[in-house]
Coordinates of C-alpha atoms in Angstrom, one line a residue:
Chain A
M1 CA 110.4 126.5 59.1
V2 CA 111.2 124.4 56.0
V3 CA 112.7 126.0 53.0
E4 CA 113.3 124.5 49.6
M5 CA 116.9 125.1 48.7
D6 CA 118.1 125.7 45.2
G7 CA 119.6 122.6 43.8
G8 CA 118.6 120.7 46.8
V9 CA 117.0 117.2 46.6
G10 CA 115.0 115.5 49.3
V11 CA 114.5 118.5 51.5
A12 CA 111.7 117.9 53.9
A13 CA 108.8 120.1 52.9
A14 CA 105.6 120.6 54.9
G15 CA 104.0 122.9 52.3
G16 CA 103.7 123.2 48.6
G17 CA 106.5 121.5 46.7
G18 CA 107.2 124.1 44.0
A19 CA 106.6 127.3 46.0
Q20 CA 109.4 129.7 46.3
T21 CA 108.0 131.0 49.5
P22 CA 106.6 128.3 51.8
A23 CA 103.0 128.3 53.0
P24 CA 102.5 130.0 56.3
P25 CA 102.7 127.5 59.2
P26 CA 99.6 126.7 61.1
P27 CA 99.1 128.9 64.2
R28 CA 100.6 127.3 67.3
R29 CA 100.5 128.4 70.9
W30 CA 104.1 127.8 71.6
R31 CA 106.5 130.2 73.3
L32 CA 109.2 129.6 70.8
A33 CA 106.8 129.8 67.9
D34 CA 105.9 133.3 69.0
E35 CA 109.4 134.4 67.9
R36 CA 109.5 135.8 64.4
C37 CA 111.0 132.8 62.8
D38 CA 109.0 132.7 59.7
L39 CA 111.0 133.3 56.6
R40 CA 109.8 136.2 54.4
A41 CA 110.8 137.4 51.0
M42 CA 114.0 139.2 52.1
E43 CA 115.1 136.2 54.2
T44 CA 114.4 133.8 51.3
D45 CA 116.7 135.9 49.2
Y46 CA 119.5 135.7 51.8
V47 CA 118.9 132.0 52.0
R48 CA 119.2 131.6 48.3
R49 CA 122.5 133.6 48.3
F50 CA 124.2 132.4 51.4
H51 CA 122.7 129.2 52.6
R52 CA 123.2 126.7 49.9
H53 CA 123.2 123.1 51.1
E54 CA 123.0 120.0 48.9
P55 CA 121.2 117.4 51.1
R56 CA 121.3 113.8 49.9
D57 CA 118.4 111.4 50.1
H58 CA 118.9 110.4 53.7
Q59 CA 119.4 114.0 54.8
C60 CA 117.2 116.9 55.6
S61 CA 117.8 120.6 55.6
S62 CA 116.0 123.7 56.8
A63 CA 116.6 127.2 58.1
V64 CA 115.4 129.6 60.9
A65 CA 115.6 133.3 61.1
K66 CA 115.5 135.9 63.9
H67 CA 115.1 139.6 64.0
I68 CA 117.2 141.2 66.8
K69 CA 116.9 144.8 68.0
A70 CA 120.6 145.3 68.3
P71 CA 123.2 146.5 65.8
V72 CA 124.8 144.0 63.5
H73 CA 128.4 144.5 64.8
L74 CA 127.3 143.6 68.3
V75 CA 125.4 140.5 67.3
W76 CA 128.3 139.4 65.1
S77 CA 130.8 139.9 67.9
L78 CA 128.9 137.3 69.9
V79 CA 128.3 134.7 67.2
R80 CA 131.9 134.8 65.9
R81 CA 133.2 133.7 69.3
F82 CA 133.7 130.1 68.1
D83 CA 135.7 129.5 71.3
Q84 CA 132.9 130.7 73.7
P85 CA 129.5 129.5 72.4
Q86 CA 128.2 129.6 76.0
L87 CA 128.1 133.4 75.8
F88 CA 124.7 133.0 74.1
K89 CA 123.9 129.3 73.6
P90 CA 121.7 128.1 76.5
F91 CA 122.5 124.4 76.2
V92 CA 126.3 124.8 76.3
S93 CA 127.8 124.3 79.8
R94 CA 131.5 124.5 78.8
C95 CA 133.7 124.8 75.8
E96 CA 137.4 124.0 75.2
M97 CA 139.2 125.2 72.1
K98 CA 143.0 125.4 71.7
G99 CA 144.8 128.2 69.9
N100 CA 143.2 131.1 68.0
I101 CA 139.9 131.2 66.2
E102 CA 140.6 130.3 62.6
I103 CA 139.3 128.1 59.9
G104 CA 139.9 124.5 60.9
S105 CA 139.8 125.1 64.7
V106 CA 138.1 122.4 66.6
R107 CA 136.1 122.9 69.9
E108 CA 134.9 120.4 72.4
V109 CA 131.5 121.4 73.7
N110 CA 129.9 120.0 76.9
V111 CA 126.2 120.0 76.7
K112 CA 124.0 120.7 79.8
S113 CA 122.2 117.8 81.4
G114 CA 118.6 117.0 80.5
L115 CA 119.3 117.0 76.7
P116 CA 119.9 113.9 74.5
A117 CA 123.6 114.4 74.3
T118 CA 126.5 115.3 76.6
R119 CA 129.2 116.5 74.3
S120 CA 129.9 117.6 70.7
T121 CA 133.1 118.0 68.7
E122 CA 132.8 120.9 66.2
R123 CA 135.0 122.3 63.5
L124 CA 135.0 125.8 62.2
E125 CA 134.6 125.6 58.4
L126 CA 134.3 129.2 57.5
L127 CA 134.6 132.5 59.3
D128 CA 134.1 135.6 57.1
D129 CA 134.2 138.9 59.1
D130 CA 133.5 140.9 55.9
E131 CA 130.4 139.1 54.8
R132 CA 129.6 138.0 58.4
I133 CA 129.3 134.3 57.7
L134 CA 130.0 131.5 60.2
S135 CA 130.0 127.8 59.1
V136 CA 130.4 124.9 61.6
R137 CA 130.5 121.2 61.1
F138 CA 129.9 118.5 63.8
V139 CA 132.8 116.0 63.6
G140 CA 132.1 114.0 66.8
G141 CA 130.3 113.6 70.0
D142 CA 127.5 111.5 71.5
H143 CA 124.6 113.3 69.8
R144 CA 122.7 111.7 66.9
L145 CA 123.4 114.5 64.5
Q146 CA 125.6 112.8 62.0
N147 CA 127.2 114.9 59.2
Y148 CA 125.6 118.0 60.6
S149 CA 126.7 121.2 59.0
S150 CA 125.3 124.7 59.6
I151 CA 125.7 128.2 58.1
L152 CA 124.9 131.3 60.1
T153 CA 124.8 134.8 58.6
V154 CA 123.9 138.1 60.1
H155 CA 122.6 141.0 58.1
P156 CA 122.0 144.7 59.0
E157 CA 118.4 146.0 58.9
V158 CA 116.3 148.7 60.5
I159 CA 113.7 147.8 63.2
D160 CA 111.5 150.5 64.6
G161 CA 113.8 153.1 63.2
R162 CA 116.8 151.7 64.9
P163 CA 119.7 149.5 63.8
G164 CA 118.8 145.9 63.9
T165 CA 120.1 142.6 62.8
L166 CA 118.6 139.7 60.8
V167 CA 120.2 136.4 61.8
I168 CA 119.6 133.3 59.6
E169 CA 120.9 129.9 60.4
S170 CA 120.5 126.9 58.1
F171 CA 121.6 123.3 58.4
V172 CA 121.9 120.0 56.7
V173 CA 122.1 116.7 58.7
D174 CA 121.5 113.0 58.3
V175 CA 118.1 111.7 59.4
P176 CA 118.9 109.2 62.2
D177 CA 117.5 105.6 62.1
G178 CA 114.1 105.5 63.6
N179 CA 113.3 109.2 62.9
T180 CA 111.6 110.9 60.0
K181 CA 113.0 113.9 58.1
D182 CA 110.1 115.9 59.6
E183 CA 111.0 115.0 63.1
T184 CA 114.7 115.7 62.6
C185 CA 114.1 119.1 61.1
Y186 CA 111.6 119.9 63.9
F187 CA 114.1 118.9 66.6
V188 CA 117.1 120.8 65.1
E189 CA 114.9 123.9 64.4
A190 CA 113.8 123.9 68.0
L191 CA 117.4 123.9 69.2
L192 CA 118.3 126.6 66.8
K193 CA 115.4 128.7 67.8
C194 CA 116.5 128.5 71.4
N195 CA 120.0 129.6 70.4
L196 CA 118.7 132.5 68.4
R197 CA 116.3 133.6 71.1
S198 CA 119.1 133.6 73.6
L199 CA 121.3 135.5 71.2
A200 CA 118.6 138.1 70.9
E201 CA 118.2 138.4 74.7
V202 CA 121.9 138.8 75.2
S203 CA 122.4 141.3 72.4
E204 CA 119.4 143.4 73.3
G205 CA 120.4 143.3 76.9
Q206 CA 123.8 144.8 76.0
V207 CA 122.1 147.5 74.0
I208 CA 120.0 148.4 77.0
M209 CA 123.1 148.5 79.2
D210 CA 124.9 150.7 76.7
Q211 CA 122.0 153.1 76.5
T212 CA 121.8 153.5 80.3
E213 CA 125.5 154.2 80.8
P214 CA 126.5 157.7 81.9
L215 CA 126.4 160.3 79.1
D216 CA 129.7 161.9 80.1
R217 CA 131.7 158.8 79.4
Chain B
M1 CA 134.9 102.0 88.6
A2 CA 132.6 104.9 89.0
E3 CA 133.9 108.2 90.3
I4 CA 131.7 109.2 93.2
C5 CA 131.0 112.7 94.2
C6 CA 129.3 112.7 97.6
E7 CA 127.2 115.5 99.1
A8 CA 126.0 115.9 102.6
A9 CA 122.2 116.0 102.1
A10 CA 121.7 117.8 105.4
A11 CA 123.0 120.9 103.7
A12 CA 120.8 120.1 100.8
A13 CA 123.5 121.2 98.3
G14 CA 126.8 121.5 100.1
S15 CA 130.1 121.5 98.5
D16 CA 131.0 118.6 96.3
Q17 CA 133.8 116.3 97.2
K18 CA 135.3 114.0 94.7
G19 CA 136.4 110.5 95.5
E20 CA 138.0 107.8 93.5
C21 CA 137.4 104.1 94.2
A22 CA 140.9 102.8 93.5
G23 CA 143.0 100.6 95.8
S24 CA 142.4 99.1 99.2
R25 CA 144.0 102.1 100.9
A26 CA 141.4 104.4 99.4
A27 CA 138.7 102.0 100.3
R28 CA 139.9 101.8 103.9
R29 CA 140.1 105.6 104.2
R30 CA 136.6 105.8 102.9
R31 CA 135.2 103.3 105.3
M32 CA 136.8 105.3 108.1
E33 CA 135.1 108.4 106.8
I34 CA 131.8 106.5 106.7
R35 CA 132.2 105.5 110.3
R36 CA 132.9 109.1 111.3
L37 CA 129.8 110.2 109.4
R38 CA 127.8 107.6 111.2
V39 CA 128.9 108.9 114.5
V40 CA 127.9 112.4 113.5
A41 CA 124.5 110.9 112.4
E42 CA 124.1 109.2 115.7
E43 CA 124.9 112.4 117.6
A44 CA 122.3 114.2 115.5
S45 CA 119.8 111.5 116.1
A46 CA 120.4 111.7 119.9
K47 CA 119.9 115.5 119.7
R48 CA 116.8 115.0 117.7
R49 CA 115.4 112.5 120.2
R50 CA 115.9 115.0 123.0
L51 CA 114.1 117.7 121.0
E52 CA 111.3 115.2 120.2
A53 CA 110.9 114.2 123.8
D54 CA 110.5 117.9 124.8
E55 CA 107.9 118.4 122.0
E56 CA 106.0 115.1 122.7
D57 CA 103.5 116.7 125.1
A58 CA 102.8 119.5 122.7
V59 CA 102.2 117.6 119.5
G60 CA 101.5 114.1 120.7
G61 CA 103.7 112.4 118.3
R62 CA 107.3 111.8 117.3
A63 CA 109.1 112.6 114.1
P64 CA 109.6 109.5 111.9
R65 CA 113.0 108.0 111.5
Y66 CA 114.6 108.5 108.1
G67 CA 117.7 108.2 106.1
V68 CA 119.1 110.2 103.2
T69 CA 121.7 109.7 100.6
S70 CA 122.6 111.9 97.6
V71 CA 125.5 111.0 95.3
C72 CA 126.8 112.3 92.0
G73 CA 127.3 108.9 90.5
R74 CA 128.4 108.8 86.8
R75 CA 127.0 112.3 85.9
R76 CA 129.6 115.0 85.5
D77 CA 127.9 117.4 88.0
M78 CA 125.8 117.0 91.0
E79 CA 122.4 118.6 90.3
D80 CA 120.1 116.8 92.8
A81 CA 118.9 118.3 96.1
V82 CA 117.3 116.6 99.0
T83 CA 115.4 118.1 102.0
A84 CA 114.3 116.5 105.2
R85 CA 112.5 118.8 107.7
P86 CA 111.0 117.0 110.7
E87 CA 108.3 119.1 112.4
F88 CA 108.4 121.7 109.7
I89 CA 104.8 122.5 110.9
N90 CA 103.3 121.1 114.1
G91 CA 102.9 117.4 113.9
H92 CA 104.0 117.3 110.2
H93 CA 107.3 116.3 108.6
F94 CA 108.6 117.3 105.1
F95 CA 110.7 115.3 102.8
G96 CA 111.6 116.2 99.2
V97 CA 113.8 115.0 96.3
F98 CA 114.6 117.5 93.5
D99 CA 116.5 116.2 90.5
G100 CA 117.8 119.2 88.5
H101 CA 118.8 119.3 84.9
G102 CA 120.6 122.0 82.8
C103 CA 122.2 123.3 86.0
S104 CA 121.8 122.9 89.8
H105 CA 120.3 126.2 90.9
V106 CA 116.6 125.3 90.4
A107 CA 116.9 122.1 92.3
T108 CA 119.0 123.9 95.0
S109 CA 116.3 126.6 95.2
C110 CA 113.7 123.9 95.6
G111 CA 115.7 122.3 98.4
E112 CA 115.9 125.6 100.2
R113 CA 112.5 127.0 99.7
M114 CA 109.9 124.3 98.9
H115 CA 109.3 123.3 102.6
Q116 CA 109.0 127.0 103.6
I117 CA 106.5 127.6 100.9
V118 CA 104.5 124.5 101.8
A119 CA 104.5 125.5 105.4
E120 CA 103.2 129.0 104.6
E121 CA 100.5 127.6 102.4
A122 CA 99.5 124.9 104.9
T123 CA 99.3 127.4 107.7
A124 CA 97.2 129.7 105.6
A125 CA 94.9 126.9 104.5
A126 CA 94.5 125.7 108.1
G127 CA 92.3 128.7 108.7
S128 CA 90.2 128.2 105.7
S129 CA 86.7 126.7 105.6
V130 CA 87.7 123.7 103.6
S131 CA 86.9 120.8 105.8
D132 CA 88.0 118.0 103.5
E133 CA 91.6 117.1 104.3
T134 CA 92.3 115.8 100.9
A135 CA 91.1 118.9 99.1
R136 CA 92.9 121.2 101.5
W137 CA 96.3 119.4 101.0
R138 CA 95.8 119.3 97.2
G139 CA 95.2 123.1 97.2
V140 CA 98.3 123.6 99.4
M141 CA 100.5 121.6 97.1
E142 CA 99.2 123.1 93.9
K143 CA 99.7 126.6 95.2
S144 CA 103.2 125.7 96.6
Y145 CA 104.4 124.2 93.3
A146 CA 103.2 127.3 91.3
R147 CA 105.0 129.6 93.7
M148 CA 108.1 127.5 93.5
D149 CA 108.0 127.5 89.7
A150 CA 107.7 131.3 89.7
E151 CA 110.7 131.5 92.0
A152 CA 112.7 129.2 89.8
V153 CA 112.9 131.9 87.1
V154 CA 114.9 134.2 89.4
S155 CA 116.6 131.5 91.5
R156 CA 120.0 132.2 90.2
E157 CA 119.9 135.9 91.3
T158 CA 118.7 134.9 94.7
A159 CA 121.2 132.1 95.3
G160 CA 123.0 134.2 97.9
P161 CA 126.6 135.4 98.4
A162 CA 128.1 132.0 97.4
P163 CA 125.9 130.6 94.7
T164 CA 126.3 126.9 93.8
C165 CA 125.2 127.7 90.3
R166 CA 127.8 127.0 87.6
C167 CA 126.2 129.0 84.8
E168 CA 128.7 130.9 82.9
M169 CA 126.0 132.6 80.9
Q170 CA 125.0 136.2 81.4
L171 CA 121.5 135.7 80.2
P172 CA 118.8 137.8 81.8
K173 CA 117.1 134.7 83.1
C174 CA 117.7 131.0 83.0
D175 CA 114.8 129.6 81.0
H176 CA 116.6 126.4 80.2
V177 CA 117.1 125.0 83.7
G178 CA 114.6 122.9 85.7
S179 CA 114.1 120.3 88.3
T180 CA 111.8 117.4 89.3
A181 CA 110.1 117.7 92.6
V182 CA 108.7 114.8 94.6
V183 CA 107.5 115.9 98.0
A184 CA 106.0 114.0 100.9
V185 CA 104.4 115.5 104.0
V186 CA 104.0 112.9 106.8
G187 CA 101.2 114.0 109.2
P188 CA 99.6 112.3 112.2
R189 CA 96.7 110.9 110.1
H190 CA 97.7 111.4 106.4
L191 CA 100.5 111.0 104.0
V192 CA 100.5 113.7 101.3
V193 CA 102.6 113.1 98.2
A194 CA 103.0 115.7 95.4
N195 CA 105.0 115.0 92.3
C196 CA 106.1 116.9 89.2
G197 CA 108.6 115.1 86.9
D198 CA 110.1 111.7 86.9
S199 CA 111.3 111.2 90.5
R200 CA 109.1 108.9 92.5
A201 CA 107.5 108.1 95.8
V202 CA 106.8 104.4 96.8
L203 CA 105.0 103.2 99.9
S204 CA 105.4 99.8 101.5
S205 CA 102.3 98.9 103.5
G206 CA 101.2 95.5 104.8
G207 CA 104.0 93.9 102.7
A208 CA 102.6 95.5 99.5
T209 CA 104.5 97.9 97.2
I210 CA 102.3 100.9 96.4
P211 CA 103.5 103.7 94.1
L212 CA 102.3 107.0 95.4
S213 CA 103.3 108.9 92.3
A214 CA 103.3 108.3 88.5
D215 CA 106.3 109.4 86.4
H216 CA 105.6 112.4 84.1
K217 CA 107.1 111.0 80.9
P218 CA 106.1 112.7 77.6
D219 CA 104.8 109.5 76.1
R220 CA 102.4 108.8 79.0
P221 CA 99.1 108.8 77.2
D222 CA 97.4 111.6 79.1
E223 CA 100.6 113.7 79.1
L224 CA 101.0 113.1 75.3
E225 CA 97.5 114.2 74.7
R226 CA 97.9 117.3 76.9
I227 CA 101.1 118.3 75.1
H228 CA 99.5 117.8 71.6
A229 CA 96.4 119.8 72.6
A230 CA 98.7 122.7 73.6
G231 CA 100.3 122.6 70.2
G232 CA 103.5 120.9 71.2
R233 CA 105.2 117.7 69.9
V234 CA 106.9 114.7 71.4
I235 CA 109.8 113.2 69.4
F236 CA 111.6 110.0 70.2
W237 CA 115.2 111.1 70.4
D238 CA 117.0 108.8 72.9
G239 CA 113.6 108.2 74.4
A240 CA 110.4 110.3 74.3
R241 CA 111.2 114.0 74.6
V242 CA 109.3 117.2 74.4
F243 CA 110.4 118.7 71.1
G244 CA 113.1 116.0 71.2
M245 CA 114.8 117.9 74.1
L246 CA 113.4 117.2 77.6
A247 CA 112.7 113.7 78.7
M248 CA 109.9 114.7 81.2
S249 CA 106.6 116.4 80.7
R250 CA 106.4 118.3 83.9
A251 CA 109.1 120.2 85.8
I252 CA 109.8 123.2 88.0
G253 CA 111.4 125.8 85.8
D254 CA 112.1 125.1 82.1
S255 CA 110.2 128.2 81.1
Y256 CA 111.3 127.9 77.5
L257 CA 109.1 124.8 77.1
K258 CA 106.0 126.2 78.7
P259 CA 103.1 125.6 78.2
F260 CA 104.0 122.1 77.2
V261 CA 106.2 121.3 80.3
I262 CA 104.1 122.4 83.2
S263 CA 104.7 122.5 86.9
D264 CA 101.3 121.3 88.1
P265 CA 101.8 118.5 90.7
E266 CA 99.8 115.3 90.9
V267 CA 98.8 115.1 94.5
L268 CA 97.8 112.0 96.5
V269 CA 96.5 112.1 100.0
V270 CA 96.3 108.8 101.8
E271 CA 95.2 107.9 105.3
R272 CA 97.9 106.4 107.4
K273 CA 97.2 102.8 108.5
D274 CA 98.9 102.0 111.8
G275 CA 100.1 98.4 111.9
E276 CA 100.3 98.2 108.1
D277 CA 102.3 101.2 106.9
E278 CA 106.0 100.3 107.0
F279 CA 108.1 102.9 105.1
L280 CA 108.1 105.4 102.3
I281 CA 110.9 105.8 99.7
L282 CA 111.4 109.0 97.8
A283 CA 114.1 108.9 95.1
S284 CA 115.3 110.4 91.8
D285 CA 115.2 108.4 88.5
G286 CA 118.9 107.7 89.1
L287 CA 117.5 104.9 91.4
W288 CA 114.3 104.0 89.7
D289 CA 115.8 103.7 86.2
V290 CA 117.8 100.7 87.4
V291 CA 115.9 99.4 90.5
S292 CA 112.2 98.4 90.4
N293 CA 109.8 99.5 93.1
E294 CA 109.5 95.9 94.4
V295 CA 113.3 95.3 94.6
A296 CA 113.7 98.7 96.4
C297 CA 111.0 97.8 99.0
K298 CA 112.5 94.4 99.5
V299 CA 115.9 95.9 100.2
V300 CA 114.5 98.4 102.7
R301 CA 112.3 95.9 104.4
T302 CA 115.4 93.7 105.0
C303 CA 117.4 96.6 106.4
L304 CA 114.6 97.7 108.7
R305 CA 114.1 94.1 110.0
N306 CA 117.8 93.6 110.7
R307 CA 118.0 96.2 113.4
A308 CA 120.8 94.5 115.4
P309 CA 123.7 96.9 115.9
R310 CA 126.4 96.3 113.4
G311 CA 129.8 95.1 114.5
G312 CA 133.0 96.7 113.4
R313 CA 133.0 94.7 110.2
E314 CA 131.6 96.1 107.0
R315 CA 128.5 94.3 105.8
S316 CA 129.6 91.9 103.1
S317 CA 128.1 93.0 99.7
P318 CA 129.2 93.0 96.1
T319 CA 128.9 96.8 96.2
S320 CA 130.9 97.3 99.4
N321 CA 133.5 99.2 97.5
L322 CA 131.0 101.8 96.4
S323 CA 130.9 104.0 99.5
P324 CA 128.6 107.0 99.3
R325 CA 128.5 109.2 102.3
Q326 CA 125.2 109.7 104.0
S327 CA 123.4 111.8 106.5
S328 CA 120.4 110.8 108.5
A329 CA 119.5 114.0 110.2
S330 CA 119.2 117.7 109.3
G331 CA 120.5 118.7 112.7
G332 CA 121.1 122.4 113.1
S333 CA 119.3 123.3 109.9
S334 CA 116.0 121.9 111.1
S335 CA 113.2 124.5 111.0
S336 CA 111.7 123.0 114.1
G337 CA 114.7 124.3 116.0
D338 CA 113.2 125.0 119.4
E339 CA 115.9 125.4 122.0
E340 CA 115.8 122.8 124.7
A341 CA 114.3 124.7 127.6
G342 CA 114.8 122.3 130.4
G343 CA 111.6 120.5 129.8
P344 CA 111.1 116.9 130.9
S345 CA 113.5 114.5 129.2
G346 CA 112.0 111.2 128.2
D347 CA 115.3 109.7 127.2
G348 CA 116.7 107.1 129.5
A349 CA 119.8 105.0 129.3
G350 CA 119.5 101.4 128.4
S351 CA 118.0 99.2 125.8
E352 CA 115.4 101.7 124.6
S353 CA 118.0 104.2 123.5
D354 CA 120.0 101.5 121.9
G355 CA 116.9 100.3 120.0
E356 CA 116.1 103.8 118.8
S357 CA 119.6 104.3 117.7
A358 CA 119.6 101.1 115.8
E359 CA 116.3 102.0 114.1
D360 CA 117.6 105.4 113.1
R361 CA 120.7 103.8 111.6
A362 CA 118.6 101.2 109.7
C363 CA 117.0 103.9 107.6
A364 CA 120.3 105.5 106.8
E365 CA 121.7 102.1 105.9
A366 CA 118.7 101.3 103.8
A367 CA 119.2 104.5 101.8
I368 CA 122.9 103.8 101.4
L369 CA 122.3 100.2 100.2
L370 CA 119.7 101.4 97.6
T371 CA 122.3 103.9 96.4
K372 CA 125.0 101.3 96.1
L373 CA 122.6 99.0 94.3
A374 CA 121.8 101.8 91.8
L375 CA 125.5 102.5 91.2
A376 CA 126.3 98.8 90.8
R377 CA 123.6 98.5 88.2
Q378 CA 125.3 101.3 86.2
S379 CA 122.9 104.1 86.9
A380 CA 124.0 107.0 84.6
D381 CA 122.6 109.8 86.8
N382 CA 122.8 111.4 90.1
V383 CA 121.2 109.2 92.8
S384 CA 119.2 110.7 95.7
V385 CA 117.2 108.5 98.1
V386 CA 115.1 109.2 101.2
V387 CA 113.8 106.3 103.3
I388 CA 111.2 107.2 105.9
N389 CA 110.2 104.7 108.6
L390 CA 106.4 105.0 109.1
R391 CA 106.0 102.7 112.0
R392 CA 105.1 104.8 115.0
R393 CA 107.1 104.3 118.1
P394 CA 105.3 103.8 121.4
R395 CA 105.7 106.7 123.8
S396 CA 108.2 106.4 126.6

C-alpha cells in the first residue's frame, strides 16, 4: 500500500496524486493480500502523526498496517525485543546483539536461506515505551536495501469487543540500480506483510494459550 | 579454501560434521577417512549384492548401481536431503534430491517420506483401470507431491524426538520454509522423473545429454504467465524472484507464497533403451549453477569407463584437496530390507565380484568428482548429487 507522506517528495504512488486517502487497490487473489493491510482513515491519521519520512528523489517510501486480535502490551512486548527479532520475524534465522537494548544498539541479523540476502546490520534509532514507537536503520549487510529506515508503531483498539492492536510499519529506502520505485516498494511491503502476519500469529497464539490456562492460577 | 560440512547421505540428513581444508596433515587425515568410508561403501555394496541375488528370481532384475554425495559447501547450513531406495517397490528403485531453503526440516521430511508416499500411491494405482503407463505414473507423482506438500506444513512437529530443524521460532506453523524435489523412479521398462523447483535430472543415452526436467525459474515464460494470471508478481532482485523473495516458482512447502509458488510436479515418463541408456544424474542447483549438463555427463562417462580398481594413490586432480565424504548405499535403511533367508546365492568369488565392486565404486567416484568440480567452481550452495548407472548387468 502506497501512502503520500506529508512533506514527502518522490513517493511512489500507484493511485491519485493528491488524494489524502489512496484509491483502493485492485482485488488480488494473494494470500498475503488477504490480510487487512489497506490503510484506512484512522491509520492514515496515525501515519501522518508518527510516520514522517522525507524521501529524496532516488528513494521510495510506503507503509503497511495490520490489525491483531491481541492486547497492545503483548504485541509491544514482542516488537520491542530488538535483540530477538526471530521471535516473530519469519526470515530471521539468528540474531546477535551485545549489551542492553538501548538507542544506538546494533544487531547482526542472519537471514534464512532462499532470500536475496544472508545478513543485515541494524541500528536501533528510537525505542519509546510510552508512545510505543520503534525505529530501526539498516547500516550494513549484503542486501540491496541501502539507507533503509523504518518506523513501527502499535496502537490500542477494539476488535470484536476485545482489546486489539493496530500495528503500522513505514519505511524509506533507496531504489537500487535496475529496479523501479514501484518494484522496490512492492518488495519491501511484501517482506513487512510477512513480518506483521507472523507477529499476529504469535501474539494471537499467546492470547489463546492465556485463555486456556487453568482458572485457579 | 571452502569449509566443507559433509553429511552421510544414507541417513538422508544425519548429523553435520565440519571440516577445514588446511594443511597437509588435515588433508591426509581426510583421505584416510575417505578410504574408510569407501570400505564401508564396499561392504554395503556386497551386502546389497547378496540381497539382490536372493531377489533376482522374484523380480527378474537387479537394482542399478548408484553413487551419492551431499555436502554443505559454502552455505552456512546444510539444508539438502538425498534419498536412494533400491527396490522400494517390486522391480522399481527410488532416487530423490531435495534442496531446502529457509530451514532444513521440509527437505528432511521429503527425504524421509517422499519414497513412502510414492510407494503407497504406486501400489494403489497398480490396481486401477488405467492401462497407460505414462498416465498412471503421472497420476502417482502428482498425488504424491500434493501429499508431500500438505505434510510439509506440519513437518516440524513430526520431526521426531531429535529434530534436525534449527528453527528458533515458536510460530504455529512454518509457512516460510520449503524445498525443491526432483525424484526418479527407475523401473524395468520406464524411467519416471518428477520435478518441482530448480534441482535437475539429466540422462545420458547413446552419448547424448538429455535433460529430463526443466528448472522452475520465475522468469520461465510459462511460469511467469501462470504467476501473473494468479495475481502475483516477479521482481528481479538478485535474479528473478517471486515477489522479489523466492528464486523458484515451484516448491514443496512455502505456504506463504501460494498460490503463486505451487507444488505441482512436471512429470516425464520415458521408455528405457537397453544398449543406449548409460546413466542418470540427479542434483541440486549447487551443481547445475556452475556445471553444465554436458560437462557433468562427460565427467560421469569418463568415470564409468575407467572402471579399473584404483591403486592406493589418490587420483591426481586440481580439486584433490576438496574431500567430500560419500556413501554409495543406503544399507540398513533400505526399505527393501528382506532378511537373507538362505536362498540361493549367486555371488561367486573371482573377477565377476571384482568387476561389480569396481562398477559400484565408479558411481560413487563420479558423484564425488562432480561435487569437487562444483566446489572448485565456487558453487555458493549446498551440493547434492546422485549418479545412477542404467546399464543392466547380465545375470550370473
